[in-house]
Amino acid sequence: MPYKAPRGTQDILPGKIPIWRYVENTARRVCELYGYQEIRPPIFEDTNLFTRSIGAGTDIVEKEMYTFKGEKGGTSITLRPELTAPVVRAYLEHHLHKDKKFQKLYYLGPLFRHERPQKGRTRQFHQLGVEALGSYDALLDVEVIDLALIYFKTLGLDDYKLKINSIGCPTCRTKYRDILKRELTKSKPQLCEDCKKRFDRNVFRILDCKNQRCYEITTKITPLKDYLCQDCKDHFAKVSKGLQDNKIEYILDPHLVRGFDYYTKTIFEITHPVLGAQDALCGGGRYDNLVAELGGPEIGAAGFAIGLERTILVLESKNLGQADKEVDKLKVFIAAIGENTRPYGFRLLNELRRRNIAADMDYEDRSIKAQMRLADKLKTEYVIIVGPEEMNKQTVKLKSMDSGQEKEISRQNIFDLIT
Ligand code: AMP
């Protein structure tokens, strides 16, 4: 074939639409149950929005953004590699905070990161995310975590694990950055090549390196939670208590850090063992400084993003979500015998559709036998057969594909029999 979908992208073919609708429809239902409203920011944004929010030293900003020239005069545009910053930008641009400071928003849609493709990692992928803007309440962290877990539970999944940690505020982090560097200096030569670079660029990322040797080295280091300031400590204690009160099981993971600079205090990840190396289904946390960083008021916020391709990988491994009832099944196939009966059949076809009955007919000049084979393949419930004789009498033959029974009925009666 001369053309293929670009590396790291995939076509979602009709056969996969039921499972996609299942994850999307469930997402809308669960988010709205928790009081979140849908928002749809554009696919591309001003590059500075991402550099400013995600952080200049992060993998995403340094290596993974699809960036190109915008307007004449050279503004720079980037395909969105995440949606928290676009949602905050929209919240501020449309003064949503003036209408109601506390806003709970969710989104569904594609994102773009120039990563090395592998199982569960593509260059275009889709996320469900929520952003709750305008509150410092620790119970909001618990709500956001609970929402992500209930989403997976509603889909029918189990075996997922929740890991949490606190990354502190910028003051705790600055202090800990120095401690980390000091404690890691001796072992620096033993770190993997990537972590040697991370040492200067973004030393926190060494903590979540998947390399076994780096993992062993960082396990011995005093965790950040031991250096948190009083406010961050109190907040984390409230979140932990909220999770316990609501019987939400979690693992406290000192290795957990996130690939975005905007996080503060609580961070979390939900993983699933079926996924292998790329096992994160969801990542999120609190980001109390981002709104002000992007020019808005000082307000707290928390959110998460769930990868839908990975969610679907897990669902498929469990044979779940195959039959979403909202995908309309074909109910009637109209088989016309001979060219002259086709307009008669076509009028009938449109009358069925106007009554919300999913119906179709042949457009490839098939023989009646081939039309019946096609109807069978399309798994239709009924076939309506119209030939010259039926047309003259204003009748049709109605065949139930289930029972194989066929009867001649008057054209007017069709709509009473098929509903
Ligand atoms: P992040 O925005 O990096 O916190 O990612 C949130 C979730 O999106 C992850 O837990 C994954 O489920 C999913 N995700 C992130 N990057 C990719 C990717 N390149 N391909 C597919 N899914 C991804």
Coordinates of C-alpha atoms and ligand atoms in Angstrom, one line a residue:
M1 CA 0.0 0.0 0.0
P2 CA 1.4 3.4 -0.9
Y3 CA 0.0 5.1 2.3
K4 CA -0.1 3.9 5.9
A5 CA -1.2 5.6 9.1
P6 CA 1.8 7.5 10.5
R7 CA 3.9 5.5 13.0
G8 CA 2.5 5.6 16.5
T9 CA -1.1 6.3 15.3
Q10 CA -4.0 3.9 14.8
D11 CA -7.2 3.8 12.9
I12 CA -10.2 3.0 15.1
L13 CA -12.2 0.8 12.7
P14 CA -16.0 0.2 12.9
G15 CA -15.4 -3.1 14.7
K16 CA -13.8 -1.2 17.7
I17 CA -16.4 1.5 17.9
P18 CA -18.7 -0.4 20.4
I19 CA -15.8 -0.6 23.0
W20 CA -14.8 3.0 22.4
R21 CA -18.4 4.1 22.9
Y22 CA -18.6 2.0 26.0
V23 CA -15.6 3.7 27.6
E24 CA -16.7 7.1 26.5
N25 CA -20.3 6.8 27.4
T26 CA -19.4 5.4 30.8
A27 CA -17.0 8.2 31.3
R28 CA -19.7 10.8 30.7
R29 CA -22.1 9.1 33.0
V30 CA -19.7 8.7 35.9
C31 CA -18.2 12.2 35.6
E32 CA -21.7 13.8 35.5
L33 CA -22.7 11.7 38.5
Y34 CA -19.9 13.4 40.4
G35 CA -20.9 16.9 39.2
Y36 CA -18.3 17.4 36.5
Q37 CA -19.3 19.2 33.3
E38 CA -17.8 18.5 29.9
I39 CA -15.3 21.0 28.2
R40 CA -13.7 20.7 24.8
P41 CA -10.6 22.8 24.3
P42 CA -8.9 23.0 20.8
I43 CA -6.5 20.4 19.5
F44 CA -3.6 22.9 19.4
E45 CA -2.5 25.7 21.6
D46 CA 0.2 28.4 21.9
T47 CA 3.5 26.5 22.6
N48 CA 4.3 28.7 25.6
L49 CA 1.2 27.4 27.4
F50 CA 2.8 24.0 27.6
T51 CA 6.4 25.1 28.2
R52 CA 5.2 27.3 31.0
S53 CA 3.0 24.7 32.7
I54 CA 4.5 21.3 32.1
G55 CA 8.0 22.7 32.7
A56 CA 11.0 23.3 30.4
G57 CA 13.1 20.4 31.8
T58 CA 10.5 17.7 31.3
D59 CA 10.6 14.9 28.7
I60 CA 7.3 16.1 27.2
V61 CA 8.6 19.7 26.6
E62 CA 12.1 18.7 25.7
K63 CA 11.4 15.8 23.3
E64 CA 7.8 15.0 22.7
M65 CA 5.9 18.0 21.4
Y66 CA 4.6 18.4 17.9
T67 CA 5.4 22.0 17.3
F68 CA 5.1 24.1 14.2
K69 CA 4.7 27.7 13.1
G70 CA 1.4 29.4 13.7
E71 CA 0.4 32.8 12.3
K72 CA 2.7 34.8 10.0
G73 CA 5.1 36.6 12.2
G74 CA 6.1 33.3 13.8
T75 CA 4.0 32.4 16.8
S76 CA 4.6 28.8 17.8
I77 CA 1.8 26.3 18.0
T78 CA 1.8 22.8 19.6
L79 CA -0.5 19.9 19.3
R80 CA -1.8 19.4 22.8
P81 CA 0.4 16.8 24.7
E82 CA -1.9 17.0 27.7
L83 CA -5.1 18.9 28.6
T84 CA -4.7 20.3 32.1
A85 CA -3.1 23.5 30.9
P86 CA -5.6 24.0 28.0
V87 CA -8.5 23.6 30.5
V88 CA -7.0 26.1 32.9
R89 CA -6.4 28.5 30.0
A90 CA -10.0 28.2 28.9
Y91 CA -11.2 28.6 32.6
L92 CA -9.3 31.9 32.8
E93 CA -9.9 33.2 29.3
H94 CA -13.7 32.8 29.6
H95 CA -13.7 34.1 33.2
L96 CA -15.3 30.9 34.5
H97 CA -13.8 31.7 37.9
K98 CA -15.8 35.0 38.0
D99 CA -19.1 33.2 37.4
K100 CA -18.3 30.5 39.9
K101 CA -14.8 30.1 41.4
F102 CA -15.1 26.4 42.0
Q103 CA -15.6 24.5 38.7
K104 CA -15.5 20.8 38.0
L105 CA -14.7 20.0 34.4
Y106 CA -14.0 16.9 32.4
Y107 CA -12.8 16.2 28.9
L108 CA -12.4 13.3 26.4
G109 CA -10.2 13.6 23.4
P110 CA -7.0 13.0 21.5
L111 CA -3.4 14.1 22.6
F112 CA -0.1 13.9 20.8
R113 CA 3.3 13.0 22.1
H114 CA 6.3 12.1 20.0
E115 CA 7.3 9.0 22.0
R116 CA 8.8 5.7 21.0
P117 CA 5.8 3.6 20.1
Q118 CA 5.3 0.3 22.0
K119 CA 2.4 -1.7 23.5
G120 CA 0.2 0.8 25.3
R121 CA 2.3 3.8 24.1
T122 CA 1.3 5.6 20.9
R123 CA 1.9 9.1 19.5
Q124 CA -1.7 9.9 19.2
F125 CA -3.8 8.6 22.1
H126 CA -7.0 9.5 24.0
Q127 CA -7.6 10.6 27.5
L128 CA -10.5 11.0 29.9
G129 CA -9.5 13.7 32.4
V130 CA -11.1 15.8 35.1
E131 CA -10.0 19.1 36.5
A132 CA -11.5 20.5 39.7
L133 CA -10.5 24.1 39.9
G134 CA -10.8 26.5 42.9
S135 CA -10.3 24.5 46.1
Y136 CA -7.6 23.5 48.5
D137 CA -9.8 21.0 50.3
A138 CA -8.1 17.6 50.9
L139 CA -11.4 15.9 50.4
L140 CA -11.3 17.1 46.8
D141 CA -8.2 15.0 46.3
V142 CA -10.1 12.0 47.7
E143 CA -13.1 12.7 45.4
V144 CA -10.9 12.9 42.3
I145 CA -9.1 9.6 43.2
D146 CA -12.5 8.0 44.0
L147 CA -13.9 9.1 40.7
A148 CA -11.1 7.5 38.7
L149 CA -11.5 4.2 40.7
I150 CA -15.3 4.2 40.3
Y151 CA -14.9 4.7 36.6
F152 CA -12.8 1.5 36.3
K153 CA -15.1 -0.3 38.6
T154 CA -18.2 0.7 36.5
L155 CA -16.4 -0.5 33.4
G156 CA -16.1 -3.9 35.1
L157 CA -12.4 -3.9 35.8
D158 CA -10.6 -5.1 38.9
D159 CA -7.0 -5.9 39.9
Y160 CA -6.0 -2.2 39.5
K161 CA -3.8 -0.7 42.1
L162 CA -3.8 2.9 43.5
K163 CA -0.4 4.3 44.4
I164 CA -0.1 7.7 46.1
N165 CA 2.6 10.0 47.3
S166 CA 3.1 13.7 48.2
I167 CA 5.5 15.7 46.1
G168 CA 5.1 18.7 48.5
C169 CA 5.0 22.4 47.6
P170 CA 7.8 24.2 45.8
T171 CA 9.5 25.0 49.1
C172 CA 9.6 21.3 50.2
R173 CA 10.8 20.4 46.7
T174 CA 13.6 22.9 46.5
K175 CA 14.9 21.6 49.9
Y176 CA 14.5 18.0 48.8
R177 CA 16.2 18.6 45.4
D178 CA 19.4 19.5 47.2
I179 CA 19.1 16.5 49.6
L180 CA 18.4 14.1 46.7
K181 CA 21.5 15.4 44.8
R182 CA 23.6 15.1 47.9
E183 CA 22.5 11.6 48.6
L184 CA 22.8 10.5 45.0
T185 CA 26.2 12.0 44.2
K186 CA 28.1 8.9 45.4
S187 CA 26.0 6.5 43.4
K188 CA 25.8 8.7 40.3
P189 CA 28.3 6.6 38.3
Q190 CA 26.1 3.5 38.8
L191 CA 22.9 5.2 37.5
C192 CA 21.6 4.4 34.0
E193 CA 22.6 6.7 31.2
D194 CA 19.2 8.5 31.2
C195 CA 19.4 9.1 35.0
K196 CA 22.9 10.5 34.7
K197 CA 21.3 13.2 32.4
R198 CA 18.3 13.5 34.7
F199 CA 20.6 14.3 37.6
D200 CA 21.1 17.9 36.5
R201 CA 18.0 18.3 34.4
N202 CA 15.2 16.8 36.6
V203 CA 16.6 14.9 39.5
F204 CA 13.1 13.8 40.7
R205 CA 12.6 11.6 37.6
I206 CA 15.4 9.4 38.9
L207 CA 13.0 8.3 41.6
D208 CA 10.6 6.6 39.2
C209 CA 13.2 5.1 36.8
K210 CA 12.2 1.6 35.8
N211 CA 15.9 0.4 35.7
Q212 CA 16.5 -2.1 38.5
R213 CA 19.8 -0.7 39.6
C214 CA 18.4 2.9 39.8
Y215 CA 15.4 1.5 41.7
E216 CA 17.7 -0.1 44.3
I217 CA 19.8 3.0 44.7
T218 CA 16.8 5.3 45.2
T219 CA 15.1 2.9 47.6
K220 CA 17.8 3.7 50.1
I221 CA 17.2 7.4 49.9
T222 CA 15.2 9.2 52.6
P223 CA 11.8 9.7 51.0
L224 CA 10.4 13.2 50.3
K225 CA 7.5 12.7 52.7
D226 CA 10.0 12.9 55.6
Y227 CA 11.0 16.4 54.5
L228 CA 7.5 17.8 53.9
C229 CA 6.7 21.2 55.5
Q230 CA 3.9 21.2 58.2
D231 CA 1.2 22.3 55.8
C232 CA 2.0 19.6 53.2
K233 CA 2.3 17.0 55.9
D234 CA -1.2 18.0 57.3
H235 CA -2.7 17.9 53.8
F236 CA -1.3 14.5 53.1
A237 CA -2.5 13.2 56.4
K238 CA -6.1 14.4 55.6
V239 CA -6.0 12.8 52.2
S240 CA -4.8 9.5 53.7
K241 CA -7.5 9.6 56.3
G242 CA -10.1 10.5 53.7
L243 CA -9.1 7.4 51.7
Q244 CA -9.1 5.2 54.7
D245 CA -12.5 6.5 55.9
N246 CA -14.0 5.7 52.5
K247 CA -12.3 2.2 52.4
I248 CA -10.2 3.1 49.4
E249 CA -7.1 0.9 49.4
Y250 CA -3.8 2.5 48.4
I251 CA -0.1 1.9 48.4
L252 CA 2.1 4.6 49.6
D253 CA 4.9 4.8 47.0
P254 CA 7.9 7.0 47.7
H255 CA 9.1 6.3 44.1
L256 CA 6.1 7.9 42.6
V257 CA 6.8 11.3 40.9
R258 CA 5.0 12.7 37.8
G259 CA 6.4 14.0 34.5
F260 CA 4.9 17.4 34.9
D261 CA 6.3 20.3 37.0
Y262 CA 2.9 21.7 38.0
Y263 CA 2.0 19.1 40.6
T264 CA 2.0 20.0 44.3
K265 CA 1.2 17.8 47.3
T266 CA -0.9 14.8 46.5
I267 CA 0.1 12.8 43.4
F268 CA -1.3 9.4 42.4
E269 CA -1.3 6.7 39.8
I270 CA -3.5 3.8 39.0
T271 CA -1.8 0.8 37.4
H272 CA -3.0 -2.6 36.0
P273 CA -0.7 -5.7 35.8
V274 CA -2.1 -6.7 32.4
L275 CA -0.4 -3.8 30.7
G276 CA 3.2 -4.9 31.3
A277 CA 5.9 -2.3 31.1
Q278 CA 3.5 0.7 30.4
D279 CA 1.2 -0.2 33.3
A280 CA -0.2 3.2 34.2
L281 CA -3.9 3.6 33.5
C282 CA -4.3 6.9 35.2
G283 CA -2.1 9.7 36.6
G284 CA -3.1 12.7 38.6
G285 CA -2.8 14.9 41.6
R286 CA -3.1 18.4 43.0
Y287 CA -1.6 21.5 41.2
D288 CA -2.1 24.5 43.5
N289 CA 0.1 26.9 41.6
L290 CA -0.8 26.3 38.0
V291 CA -3.8 28.7 37.8
A292 CA -1.7 31.6 39.2
E293 CA 1.3 30.6 37.0
L294 CA -0.9 31.0 34.0
G295 CA -2.0 34.5 35.0
G296 CA -5.1 33.7 37.2
P297 CA -5.8 34.0 40.9
E298 CA -4.2 31.9 43.6
I299 CA -6.5 28.9 43.8
G300 CA -6.0 25.2 44.5
A301 CA -6.9 22.5 42.0
A302 CA -6.7 18.8 41.5
G303 CA -7.3 16.4 38.5
F304 CA -6.3 13.2 36.7
A305 CA -6.0 11.8 33.2
I306 CA -6.9 8.3 32.2
G307 CA -5.5 6.7 29.0
L308 CA -8.4 5.2 27.0
E309 CA -6.3 3.0 24.7
R310 CA -4.8 1.3 27.8
T311 CA -8.2 1.0 29.5
I312 CA -9.5 -0.7 26.3
L313 CA -6.4 -3.1 26.3
V314 CA -7.3 -4.2 29.8
L315 CA -11.0 -4.5 29.0
E316 CA -10.3 -6.6 26.0
S317 CA -8.0 -8.9 28.0
K318 CA -11.0 -9.6 30.2
N319 CA -13.5 -9.9 27.3
L320 CA -15.4 -6.9 28.7
G321 CA -17.2 -4.0 26.9
Q322 CA -17.7 -5.8 23.6
A323 CA -21.4 -5.0 23.2
D324 CA -22.4 -1.5 23.9
K325 CA -26.2 -1.3 23.5
E326 CA -26.0 2.2 22.2
V327 CA -24.5 1.1 18.9
D328 CA -27.6 0.8 16.6
K329 CA -27.9 -2.7 15.2
L330 CA -29.3 -3.1 11.7
K331 CA -33.0 -4.1 12.0
V332 CA -34.2 -4.3 8.4
F333 CA -32.5 -5.1 5.1
I334 CA -34.4 -4.4 2.0
A335 CA -33.8 -6.8 -0.9
A336 CA -35.2 -5.6 -4.2
I337 CA -35.6 -8.1 -7.1
G338 CA -34.9 -6.3 -10.4
E339 CA -33.9 -2.8 -11.2
N340 CA -37.5 -1.4 -11.4
T341 CA -38.4 -2.3 -7.9
R342 CA -35.4 -0.5 -6.3
P343 CA -37.2 3.0 -6.1
Y344 CA -40.1 1.3 -4.4
G345 CA -37.7 -0.4 -1.9
F346 CA -35.8 2.8 -1.5
R347 CA -38.9 4.8 -0.5
L348 CA -39.7 2.1 2.0
L349 CA -36.2 2.2 3.4
N350 CA -36.5 6.0 4.0
E351 CA -39.9 5.6 5.7
L352 CA -38.3 3.0 8.1
R353 CA -35.4 5.4 8.9
R354 CA -37.7 8.3 9.5
R355 CA -39.4 6.1 12.2
N356 CA -36.0 5.5 13.8
I357 CA -35.7 1.9 12.5
A358 CA -32.1 1.1 11.4
A359 CA -32.4 0.0 7.8
D360 CA -30.3 -0.5 4.7
M361 CA -30.3 -1.9 1.2
D362 CA -27.9 -3.0 -1.6
Y363 CA -26.1 -0.4 -3.7
E364 CA -23.9 -2.8 -5.7
D365 CA -26.3 -4.4 -8.1
R366 CA -26.3 -7.7 -6.3
S367 CA -28.4 -10.7 -7.3
I368 CA -31.2 -11.5 -4.9
K369 CA -29.2 -14.5 -3.6
A370 CA -26.2 -12.3 -2.9
Q371 CA -28.4 -9.7 -1.2
M372 CA -29.7 -12.4 1.1
R373 CA -26.1 -13.4 1.9
L374 CA -25.2 -9.8 2.6
A375 CA -28.2 -9.5 4.9
D376 CA -27.0 -12.5 6.8
K377 CA -23.5 -11.1 7.1
L378 CA -24.9 -7.8 8.4
K379 CA -26.8 -9.8 11.1
T380 CA -30.1 -7.9 10.4
E381 CA -33.2 -9.0 12.2
Y382 CA -35.6 -8.8 9.2
V383 CA -35.3 -8.8 5.4
I384 CA -38.0 -7.2 3.4
I385 CA -38.2 -8.6 -0.1
V386 CA -39.8 -6.6 -2.8
G387 CA -40.3 -7.9 -6.4
P388 CA -42.4 -6.7 -9.3
E389 CA -45.4 -8.7 -8.1
E390 CA -45.3 -7.2 -4.5
M391 CA -44.8 -3.8 -6.0
N392 CA -48.0 -4.1 -8.0
K393 CA -50.0 -5.3 -5.1
Q394 CA -48.4 -2.8 -2.7
T395 CA -47.2 -5.6 -0.5
V396 CA -43.8 -6.9 0.7
K397 CA -42.4 -10.3 1.9
L398 CA -41.2 -10.0 5.4
K399 CA -38.6 -12.6 6.5
S400 CA -37.5 -13.0 10.1
M401 CA -33.8 -14.0 10.0
D402 CA -34.1 -15.6 13.4
S403 CA -36.9 -18.1 12.6
G404 CA -36.5 -18.1 8.8
Q405 CA -40.3 -17.6 8.5
E406 CA -41.5 -15.6 5.6
K407 CA -44.9 -14.0 5.1
E408 CA -46.5 -11.6 2.6
I409 CA -48.0 -8.5 4.3
S410 CA -49.5 -5.2 3.1
R411 CA -47.1 -2.3 2.9
Q412 CA -49.1 -0.3 5.4
N413 CA -48.8 -3.1 8.0
I414 CA -45.0 -3.1 8.0
F415 CA -44.7 -0.5 10.7
D416 CA -46.9 -2.3 13.1
L417 CA -44.9 -5.4 12.8
I418 CA -41.4 -3.8 13.0
T419 CA -40.9 -1.3 15.8
Ligands
AMP1 P1 0.0 11.5 31.8 O1 -0.8 12.6 31.1 O2 1.4 11.3 31.3 O3 -0.1 11.6 33.3 O4 -0.8 10.1 31.4 C1 -2.0 9.8 31.9 C2 -2.4 8.5 31.3 O5 -2.5 8.6 29.9 C3 -1.4 7.4 31.5 O6 -1.6 6.8 32.7 C4 -1.7 6.5 30.4 O7 -2.8 5.6 30.6 C5 -2.0 7.4 29.2 N1 -0.9 7.7 28.4 C6 0.1 8.5 28.6 N2 1.0 8.6 27.5 C7 0.5 7.7 26.6 C8 0.9 7.2 25.3 N3 2.0 7.7 24.7 N4 0.2 6.3 24.7 C9 -0.9 5.8 25.3 N5 -1.4 6.2 26.5 C10 -0.7 7.1 27.1

